[in-house]
Every structure is written in C-alpha cells, then in structure tokens.
Short mmCIF file of C-alpha atoms in Angstrom, two decimals:
data_model
loop_
_atom_site.label_atom_id
_atom_site.label_comp_id
_atom_site.label_asym_id
_atom_site.label_seq_id
_atom_site.Cartn_x
_atom_site.Cartn_y
_atom_site.Cartn_z
CA MET C 1 0.00 0.00 0.00
CA ALA C 2 1.33 3.42 -0.94
CA ILE C 3 2.20 5.71 1.94
CA PRO C 4 0.74 9.19 1.50
CA LYS C 5 3.22 11.95 0.71
CA LEU C 6 1.90 13.88 3.71
CA THR C 7 3.28 11.14 6.00
CA PHE C 8 6.75 11.56 4.50
CA ALA C 9 6.49 15.32 4.87
CA LEU C 10 5.50 15.05 8.54
CA ALA C 11 8.24 12.55 9.24
CA GLY C 12 10.78 14.82 7.59
CA ALA C 13 9.58 17.77 9.63
CA ILE C 14 9.80 15.76 12.87
CA LEU C 15 13.34 14.61 12.05
CA ALA C 16 14.40 18.15 11.16
CA ALA C 17 12.91 19.52 14.38
CA SER C 18 14.59 16.77 16.41
CA GLY C 19 17.91 17.53 14.79
CA ALA C 20 17.53 21.26 15.43
CA HIS C 21 16.60 20.56 19.07
CA ALA C 22 19.62 18.32 19.53
CA GLN C 23 21.88 20.89 17.92
CA ASN C 24 20.46 23.66 20.16
CA ALA C 25 20.83 21.47 23.26
CA ALA C 26 24.51 20.98 22.50
CA ALA C 27 25.13 24.64 21.61
CA PRO C 28 27.37 26.70 23.88
CA VAL C 29 26.11 29.48 26.10
CA LYS C 30 27.20 32.45 24.04
CA ILE C 31 27.60 36.03 25.29
CA GLY C 32 28.09 38.95 22.90
CA ILE C 33 29.79 42.21 23.88
CA MET C 34 28.72 45.23 21.83
CA ALA C 35 31.60 47.57 22.58
CA ASP C 36 33.31 50.80 21.66
CA MET C 37 36.86 49.69 20.92
CA SER C 38 38.30 52.86 19.43
CA SER C 39 36.21 55.97 20.08
CA ALA C 40 34.78 58.14 22.87
CA TYR C 41 33.91 55.30 25.25
CA SER C 42 36.82 52.93 24.65
CA ASP C 43 38.58 53.88 27.90
CA ILE C 44 35.53 53.30 30.11
CA GLY C 45 34.72 50.03 28.34
CA GLY C 46 36.59 48.76 25.31
CA LYS C 47 39.21 46.05 25.69
CA GLY C 48 39.11 46.37 29.46
CA LEU C 49 35.40 45.55 29.52
CA VAL C 50 35.96 42.52 27.31
CA GLU C 51 38.67 41.38 29.73
CA ALA C 52 36.33 41.86 32.70
CA ALA C 53 33.75 39.63 31.00
CA ARG C 54 36.46 37.07 30.26
CA MET C 55 37.46 37.11 33.95
CA ALA C 56 33.84 36.41 34.91
CA VAL C 57 33.65 33.42 32.57
CA GLN C 58 36.97 32.05 33.82
CA ASP C 59 35.99 32.51 37.47
CA PHE C 60 32.71 30.72 36.77
CA GLY C 61 34.65 27.75 35.45
CA GLY C 62 34.22 28.18 31.69
CA SER C 63 31.09 26.07 31.36
CA VAL C 64 27.49 25.87 32.57
CA LEU C 65 24.87 23.11 32.19
CA GLY C 66 27.60 20.98 30.67
CA LYS C 67 28.07 23.49 27.83
CA PRO C 68 31.09 25.70 27.14
CA ILE C 69 30.66 29.45 27.65
CA GLU C 70 31.77 31.48 24.65
CA LEU C 71 32.43 35.22 24.38
CA VAL C 72 32.22 37.17 21.13
CA PHE C 73 32.67 40.90 20.75
CA THR C 74 32.50 43.56 18.10
CA ASP C 75 32.92 47.31 17.78
CA GLY C 76 29.45 48.79 17.26
CA GLN C 77 31.14 52.08 16.22
CA ASN C 78 28.51 53.93 18.29
CA LYS C 79 26.24 53.71 15.24
CA VAL C 80 22.76 52.30 15.67
CA ASP C 81 22.59 50.78 12.17
CA VAL C 82 25.97 49.06 12.48
CA ALA C 83 25.28 47.74 16.00
CA SER C 84 21.73 46.63 15.18
CA ALA C 85 22.87 44.70 12.11
CA ALA C 86 25.57 42.95 14.13
CA ALA C 87 23.18 42.14 16.99
CA ARG C 88 20.55 40.77 14.62
CA ARG C 89 23.18 38.53 13.02
CA TRP C 90 24.31 37.37 16.45
CA PHE C 91 20.76 36.43 17.43
CA ASP C 92 19.60 34.97 14.10
CA GLN C 93 22.72 33.20 12.84
CA ASP C 94 25.37 32.93 15.54
CA GLY C 95 23.36 31.67 18.51
CA VAL C 96 24.19 34.50 20.90
CA ASP C 97 22.07 34.20 24.04
CA MET C 98 22.87 37.48 25.77
CA ILE C 99 24.30 40.84 24.69
CA THR C 100 26.02 43.20 27.11
CA ASP C 101 27.99 46.49 27.34
CA LEU C 102 26.20 48.81 24.81
CA PRO C 103 28.15 52.05 25.37
CA THR C 104 25.60 54.61 24.15
CA SER C 105 21.97 55.11 25.04
CA ALA C 106 20.86 55.08 21.40
CA LEU C 107 22.50 51.67 20.89
CA ALA C 108 21.06 50.34 24.14
CA LEU C 109 17.52 51.40 23.28
CA ALA C 110 17.75 49.87 19.80
CA ILE C 111 19.25 46.55 20.94
CA SER C 112 16.79 46.38 23.83
CA GLU C 113 13.94 46.45 21.31
CA LEU C 114 15.67 43.78 19.24
CA GLY C 115 16.02 41.65 22.38
CA ARG C 116 12.29 42.03 22.99
CA GLU C 117 11.56 40.94 19.41
CA LYS C 118 13.89 37.93 19.54
CA LYS C 119 13.24 37.05 23.21
CA ARG C 120 16.94 37.26 24.07
CA VAL C 121 18.54 38.79 27.16
CA VAL C 122 20.15 42.24 26.92
CA MET C 123 22.23 43.44 29.89
CA VAL C 124 23.16 47.12 29.58
CA THR C 125 26.26 47.85 31.64
CA SER C 126 27.54 51.08 30.08
CA ALA C 127 24.71 53.19 28.60
CA SER C 128 22.84 55.36 31.07
CA THR C 129 19.44 56.59 29.87
CA SER C 130 16.75 55.98 32.48
CA GLU C 131 14.28 55.41 29.63
CA LEU C 132 15.53 51.82 29.49
CA THR C 133 13.52 51.15 32.65
CA GLY C 134 10.86 53.74 31.87
CA LYS C 135 8.56 53.81 28.87
CA ALA C 136 11.07 51.81 26.81
CA CYS C 137 11.35 48.96 29.34
CA SER C 138 11.47 45.37 28.10
CA PRO C 139 10.94 42.05 29.90
CA TYR C 140 14.31 40.91 28.50
CA THR C 141 16.43 43.98 29.30
CA VAL C 142 18.50 44.51 32.45
CA HIS C 143 19.92 47.97 33.22
CA TRP C 144 22.81 46.95 35.40
CA THR C 145 25.32 49.57 36.56
CA TYR C 146 23.79 53.05 36.90
CA ASP C 147 21.43 55.42 35.10
CA THR C 148 20.82 59.12 34.51
CA TYR C 149 18.29 59.31 37.34
CA ALA C 150 20.83 58.02 39.88
CA LEU C 151 23.55 60.36 38.59
CA ALA C 152 21.22 63.33 38.87
CA ASN C 153 19.98 62.24 42.26
CA GLY C 154 23.56 62.00 43.50
CA THR C 155 25.61 64.82 42.03
CA GLY C 156 22.77 67.19 41.12
CA ALA C 157 21.15 67.03 44.53
CA ALA C 158 24.45 67.36 46.42
CA VAL C 159 25.61 70.43 44.50
CA THR C 160 22.22 72.15 44.75
CA GLU C 161 22.01 71.48 48.49
CA GLN C 162 25.50 73.00 48.87
CA GLY C 163 24.24 76.25 47.37
CA GLY C 164 24.65 75.70 43.64
CA LYS C 165 21.20 77.01 42.75
CA ASN C 166 21.61 78.43 39.22
CA TRP C 167 22.57 75.95 36.52
CA PHE C 168 23.43 76.04 32.82
CA PHE C 169 23.85 72.76 30.92
CA MET C 170 26.28 71.72 28.23
CA THR C 171 24.46 68.67 26.92
CA ALA C 172 25.33 65.84 24.54
CA ASP C 173 23.01 66.11 21.54
CA TYR C 174 21.60 62.57 21.69
CA SER C 175 19.35 60.47 23.92
CA PHE C 176 21.84 60.09 26.78
CA GLY C 177 22.32 63.84 27.10
CA TYR C 178 18.61 64.61 26.94
CA ALA C 179 17.83 62.06 29.65
CA LEU C 180 20.64 63.24 31.92
CA GLN C 181 19.72 66.91 31.59
CA GLY C 182 16.02 66.12 32.13
CA ASP C 183 16.65 63.99 35.23
CA ALA C 184 19.11 66.52 36.67
CA SER C 185 16.79 69.47 36.01
CA ALA C 186 14.00 67.76 37.93
CA VAL C 187 16.29 67.16 40.91
CA ILE C 188 17.67 70.71 40.83
CA GLU C 189 14.22 72.29 40.75
CA ARG C 190 12.97 69.93 43.45
CA ASN C 191 15.80 71.15 45.67
CA GLY C 192 15.07 74.83 45.06
CA GLY C 193 17.45 75.44 42.16
CA LYS C 194 16.85 76.89 38.71
CA VAL C 195 18.01 75.96 35.21
CA LEU C 196 18.92 79.11 33.27
CA GLY C 197 19.49 77.42 29.91
CA ALA C 198 21.38 74.80 27.93
CA VAL C 199 23.43 74.28 24.80
CA ARG C 200 23.83 71.00 22.91
CA SER C 201 26.97 69.57 21.35
CA PRO C 202 27.41 66.55 19.07
CA LEU C 203 29.36 63.42 20.06
CA ASN C 204 33.16 63.71 19.79
CA THR C 205 33.17 67.50 19.51
CA PRO C 206 36.81 68.63 19.07
CA ASP C 207 36.22 72.28 19.99
CA PHE C 208 33.95 73.33 22.87
CA SER C 209 34.84 77.03 22.67
CA SER C 210 31.48 78.32 21.45
CA TYR C 211 29.58 76.17 23.94
CA LEU C 212 31.79 77.26 26.82
CA LEU C 213 31.34 80.93 25.88
CA GLN C 214 27.55 80.52 25.95
CA ALA C 215 27.78 78.83 29.33
CA GLN C 216 30.08 81.56 30.64
CA SER C 217 27.79 84.33 29.45
CA SER C 218 24.81 82.73 31.20
CA LYS C 219 26.30 83.85 34.55
CA ALA C 220 25.08 80.58 36.06
CA GLY C 221 27.03 79.56 39.13
CA ILE C 222 27.05 75.90 38.05
CA ILE C 223 27.85 74.66 34.56
CA GLY C 224 26.53 71.12 34.41
CA LEU C 225 28.26 68.83 31.93
CA ALA C 226 25.68 66.35 30.66
CA LEU C 227 28.38 64.81 28.50
CA GLY C 228 30.09 61.44 28.34
CA GLY C 229 33.36 59.81 27.37
CA ASN C 230 36.08 61.92 25.79
CA ASP C 231 33.71 64.89 25.56
CA VAL C 232 33.84 65.33 29.35
CA ILE C 233 37.63 65.33 29.27
CA SER C 234 37.81 67.83 26.39
CA ALA C 235 35.22 70.18 27.90
CA ILE C 236 36.93 70.35 31.30
CA LYS C 237 40.39 70.86 29.79
CA GLN C 238 39.16 73.57 27.42
CA ALA C 239 37.13 75.27 30.17
CA ALA C 240 40.41 76.02 31.95
CA ASP C 241 41.46 78.17 28.99
CA PHE C 242 38.47 80.42 29.72
CA GLY C 243 39.10 80.43 33.46
CA ILE C 244 35.89 78.48 34.10
CA GLY C 245 36.12 76.42 37.24
CA ARG C 246 39.56 77.76 38.11
CA PRO C 247 40.45 79.45 41.42
CA GLY C 248 38.75 82.82 41.60
CA SER C 249 36.08 81.92 39.05
CA SER C 250 32.44 82.55 40.00
CA GLN C 251 31.43 79.47 37.99
CA ARG C 252 31.91 75.84 38.95
CA LEU C 253 32.03 72.87 36.60
CA VAL C 254 30.03 69.80 37.60
CA ALA C 255 30.38 66.56 35.65
CA LEU C 256 27.09 64.68 35.88
CA LEU C 257 28.76 61.63 34.36
CA ALA C 258 32.49 61.07 34.76
CA PHE C 259 34.52 57.92 35.17
CA LEU C 260 37.78 57.12 36.88
CA SER C 261 39.49 56.95 33.50
CA ASP C 262 38.18 60.44 32.67
CA VAL C 263 39.56 61.91 35.89
CA LYS C 264 42.90 60.20 35.26
CA SER C 265 43.05 61.82 31.81
CA ILE C 266 42.02 65.23 33.13
CA GLY C 267 44.55 65.09 35.96
CA LEU C 268 44.15 66.19 39.57
CA PRO C 269 45.31 69.82 39.03
CA LEU C 270 42.25 70.44 36.80
CA GLY C 271 39.95 67.82 38.28
CA GLN C 272 40.38 68.54 42.00
CA GLY C 273 37.15 69.26 43.83
CA LEU C 274 34.98 67.77 41.08
CA LEU C 275 31.95 65.95 42.49
CA LEU C 276 30.71 62.84 40.71
CA THR C 277 28.46 59.85 41.37
CA GLU C 278 29.57 56.30 40.61
CA ALA C 279 28.50 52.76 41.44
CA PHE C 280 32.04 51.58 42.20
CA TYR C 281 35.57 52.73 43.04
CA TRP C 282 38.54 50.40 43.22
CA ASP C 283 39.71 51.55 46.67
CA GLN C 284 36.49 51.15 48.68
CA ASN C 285 37.31 47.97 50.60
CA ASP C 286 39.44 44.82 50.57
CA ALA C 287 37.17 43.06 48.04
CA THR C 288 37.20 45.94 45.53
CA ARG C 289 40.96 46.31 45.91
CA ALA C 290 41.60 42.59 45.39
CA TRP C 291 39.50 42.30 42.22
CA SER C 292 40.83 45.59 40.85
CA GLN C 293 44.42 44.42 41.31
CA ARG C 294 43.63 41.26 39.34
CA PHE C 295 42.12 43.44 36.61
CA GLN C 296 45.09 45.80 36.60
CA ASP C 297 47.52 42.89 36.31
CA LYS C 298 45.75 41.95 33.05
CA VAL C 299 44.88 45.37 31.63
CA GLY C 300 47.48 47.72 33.09
CA ARG C 301 45.05 50.15 34.75
CA LYS C 302 42.36 50.26 37.40
CA PRO C 303 38.80 49.38 36.32
CA THR C 304 35.92 51.76 35.70
CA MET C 305 32.46 51.09 37.13
CA THR C 306 31.23 49.77 33.77
CA GLN C 307 34.09 47.29 33.53
CA ALA C 308 33.50 46.11 37.09
CA GLY C 309 29.76 46.09 36.41
CA THR C 310 30.15 43.89 33.35
CA TYR C 311 31.96 41.28 35.46
CA GLY C 312 29.00 41.30 37.85
CA ALA C 313 26.39 41.19 35.09
CA VAL C 314 27.99 38.23 33.30
CA THR C 315 28.38 36.39 36.60
CA HIS C 316 24.75 36.97 37.61
CA TYR C 317 23.56 35.84 34.18
CA LEU C 318 25.57 32.62 34.36
CA ASN C 319 24.36 31.93 37.89
CA ALA C 320 20.79 32.36 36.66
CA VAL C 321 21.34 30.00 33.70
CA LYS C 322 22.69 27.41 36.12
CA ALA C 323 19.79 27.88 38.55
CA ALA C 324 17.18 27.78 35.77
CA GLY C 325 18.72 24.70 34.17
CA THR C 326 18.20 26.24 30.73
CA LYS C 327 19.24 29.11 28.44
CA ASP C 328 15.59 30.03 27.85
CA ALA C 329 15.40 33.81 28.24
CA ASP C 330 12.13 33.87 30.18
CA ALA C 331 13.37 31.32 32.70
CA VAL C 332 16.74 33.05 33.06
CA MET C 333 15.16 36.48 33.54
CA SER C 334 12.90 35.03 36.22
CA LYS C 335 15.88 33.60 38.10
CA MET C 336 17.85 36.86 37.78
CA ARG C 337 14.96 38.75 39.40
CA GLU C 338 14.61 36.11 42.09
CA MET C 339 18.30 35.89 43.07
CA PRO C 340 19.99 38.62 45.16
CA ILE C 341 23.10 40.22 43.67
CA ASN C 342 26.21 39.92 45.83
CA ASP C 343 29.75 40.41 44.59
CA PHE C 344 32.74 42.66 45.29
CA MET C 345 30.84 45.62 43.81
CA THR C 346 27.27 45.09 44.97
CA LYS C 347 25.76 44.01 48.29
CA ASP C 348 22.18 42.72 48.35
CA GLY C 349 21.32 44.21 44.98
CA LYS C 350 17.98 43.41 43.39
CA LEU C 351 16.72 43.23 39.81
CA ARG C 352 13.26 44.78 39.59
CA VAL C 353 10.55 43.85 37.12
CA ASP C 354 11.24 47.01 35.09
CA GLY C 355 14.82 45.84 34.50
CA ARG C 356 16.48 48.20 36.96
CA VAL C 357 19.19 46.78 39.22
CA VAL C 358 18.86 48.62 42.54
CA ARG C 359 22.17 49.00 44.39
CA ASP C 360 23.85 51.63 46.53
CA MET C 361 25.52 54.49 44.69
CA TYR C 362 28.38 56.67 45.95
CA LEU C 363 29.17 60.37 45.84
CA PHE C 364 32.89 61.06 45.36
CA GLU C 365 35.07 64.16 45.32
CA VAL C 366 38.24 64.28 43.23
CA LYS C 367 41.26 64.67 45.49
CA LYS C 368 43.70 67.54 45.55
CA PRO C 369 47.11 66.61 44.16
CA ALA C 370 48.67 66.91 47.64
CA ASP C 371 46.19 64.37 49.05
CA SER C 372 46.85 61.66 46.47
CA LYS C 373 49.27 58.96 47.54
CA SER C 374 49.53 56.96 44.31
CA GLU C 375 48.78 57.04 40.58
CA TRP C 376 45.17 55.84 40.89
CA ASP C 377 44.41 57.39 44.30
CA LEU C 378 41.96 59.90 42.82
CA TYR C 379 38.71 59.88 44.84
CA LYS C 380 37.52 60.64 48.33
CA GLN C 381 34.16 59.07 49.17
CA VAL C 382 31.75 61.74 50.38
CA ALA C 383 28.47 59.85 50.82
CA VAL C 384 26.65 56.57 50.31
CA ILE C 385 23.33 56.94 48.48
CA PRO C 386 21.09 53.95 49.33
CA GLY C 387 19.68 52.16 46.30
CA ASN C 388 16.07 52.92 47.22
CA VAL C 389 16.99 56.63 47.26
CA ALA C 390 19.37 56.70 44.30
CA PHE C 391 17.06 55.08 41.74
CA ARG C 392 13.64 56.12 40.51
CA PRO C 393 10.69 54.43 42.27
CA LEU C 394 9.21 51.58 40.27
CA ASP C 395 5.85 53.28 39.81
CA LYS C 396 7.31 56.61 38.60
CA GLY C 397 9.01 55.59 35.37
CA GLY C 398 6.07 54.75 33.16
CA CYS C 399 7.18 51.14 32.60
CA ALA C 400 4.23 48.99 31.52
CA LEU C 401 5.73 46.03 33.39
CA ALA C 402 5.40 47.77 36.74
CA LYS C 403 2.31 46.55 38.55
CA SER C 404 -0.05 49.03 40.15
CA GLY C 405 0.85 49.47 43.78
CA GLY C 406 4.15 47.63 43.36
CA ALA C 407 6.44 50.61 43.89
CA GLU C 408 9.79 50.05 45.59
#
C-alpha cells in the first residue's frame, strides 16, 4: 500500500525539528559584547570591559549546564545601524544568548527592542538613559550599573544642596544627554534650584569654545556637563582656557557623568574638587581592591564602574542560567529577578521587574594633588546613596511592566 506523501512530509519535519533541538541542546552558552573599541567610550569600556567579561567566565569555570561558555565581541562604532545589524546577526545566525555592554543610550535602546523581538537577554552595563527602565522597558532587558536618574539624584542634589542654585547645561546632543539633563533638572528644581538654559553639542566635539562661551555668558554659578566619554575630558580641559572652574572663578564645573578613567586623563590639578556619582571605586574595601588588582595585572590600569559592572552582570547571568537549568530567556530572567546580587561591587542588589538593578551608589570628590598617595588614588568618598533613594521608584518611570501598587 502506498504511503501518502503527507506522512513523508510530517516525518521529515519531525526529524528536522529533532535535529535542530539536539543541535540547540549541544550549543554553547554564548555572550556577545557590543563595545566601543576605538572611540569616545573605549577607555571606560573597550578592551578592558571585554577582559572583565572574560574574567567572569573564567571565574565561573568556563562552562554551565555541561556546555562551554563562549564570548564574542565587536565594535558597534557607536552607530545604531551598524550595531543593530551585528546584533541581529548574532541572534539569528550565531546563537548569541545574551548581549552586554552597549556604550551609548541610542544603541542600548535599539538593541533592547531587538532583544524584545527575539526574546533574548540584553544586559546594559555602560549606557545610562533611564528610559531603558521607563517607557522603553522590556521584559528581557536589564539595566545593570547606573542610570541618569541616579547620577542626577547623586551629584545634582548634592551640588544644589550646597548652594549651587543656578545651573546652565552643556548637553550631549543625543538620547543620553537629553535624559541626563532632564533627570538633573527635575532634581535641581525639586531642591530649590533653577536651570537658566542649555546648549547642545554633538558626540566627539573637538572644539567646545562656542559652547563654553555661551555657558560663561549665562552667569550661572554651576555649569553642568551632561556629556560622556572623551567629551567630558575635552570640555573640562578647554574650560580652563576660559578660566571656568579655576580658582577665583564665579562658575563651577560639575560633571554629571564622569569615570575614573576620565579623571585620570584630566589630571588632579584640573579635576580637584569635582563631584561625581559612581556605582564603584577600586579603593572602597578589601574586596574591591583585590578584584581591581587582578584586573590591573591583566589590563594595566584600574577598572571603571562599567568594567566592574560587566563582570557582575555576566556572573549573575551565568548563575541564573545554572539555577534555571536552561538558556531560555524567560526562565533566566525570572531567576535573575529572584536571586539577590552579591559580589565585590554590589551588596544585596535586586533586579526589579522594570529591568532596573537597585544597588547603593556613591558620591565622590576628586582629590587635591597633595592628598593623592599613588597614581590611581583619585577619589575621596563623600556619601553613600542607598539604592532605594538613588534610583527612581518603580511606579514613577512609566514602565508597563510595573504593577499598580508595586512601587519600591
């Protein structure tokens, strides 16, 4: 008796599906790092961030669920189209299970949406826009290290409370800058301050002269730099040429986002007295010093908070894969929310349903040259900002995932 063709077709489909399942079951756990390897954010992330992720994989043992852990990385060039194309290829063709780093807010927002579409985990350790856990939140996105709300709540509030009431912003002309200025303005006004104006500059601006002149002519006591990466360094160095922020000046520079590597590049003579908010500093305790020395032995410099944060993010992800017993994104996300975050950088951190990791933040002041005892002895810790104070309440961000009455 002839067997219907439909039976052969179904059998073929079952065999193909079984083969695909077996292939997927044997596939490695693959983590992709979307980095800036050569531009404005290469010092805060770049090769050092890749090394931090590699340290996390090695410390975990190199495998999970009987599968090898693989790292891949690429330079997204800080271009949304380039990064999105690479991320889509990673998800569709290369079997990448999780993407991390994402140095700019525009990249992070775009890849977060792609992660939602593909149901893959995205762990943002470098970009800062608070929109990632606001209206743009995704059930597959984790905002790990810090955000613009926490920066504003730390530095902006501290400076305003110290008497810095009148502000003028020099703002990066892209999503990160808009979010940072908006969050800082809200904090300033809430604390009795006033924003007199703002000027916007494109990424990697070589000459800040015209922007600095506008800020100077505003007569604002505080010039808030809502800039990132090399732009912060350039703006502070060039401001000295106009006397802004120097002894005797009536105007003070405040960097709303600055990293240890930025301060090292600026130098203590120009950077001294600068207030900044970070999630991590290498010299906070024995645990931070020990890990940072391991990092320095490999990279040649102390880690930034995004490099340290990437180690923690990769570790937490791998712990969740192990606990879930699967790479399935929904199961892994559930475990990451369930498990507390404890490592050298974070104590009793928590991943909320909106994707925000809530941890303590720290207000630092850049030391005077005479107070620094070594090359990387750059900060003095001024205050601890508890996580429930530093980060936006769950019910205030507009995230559709936040349940009514579930504010934290």
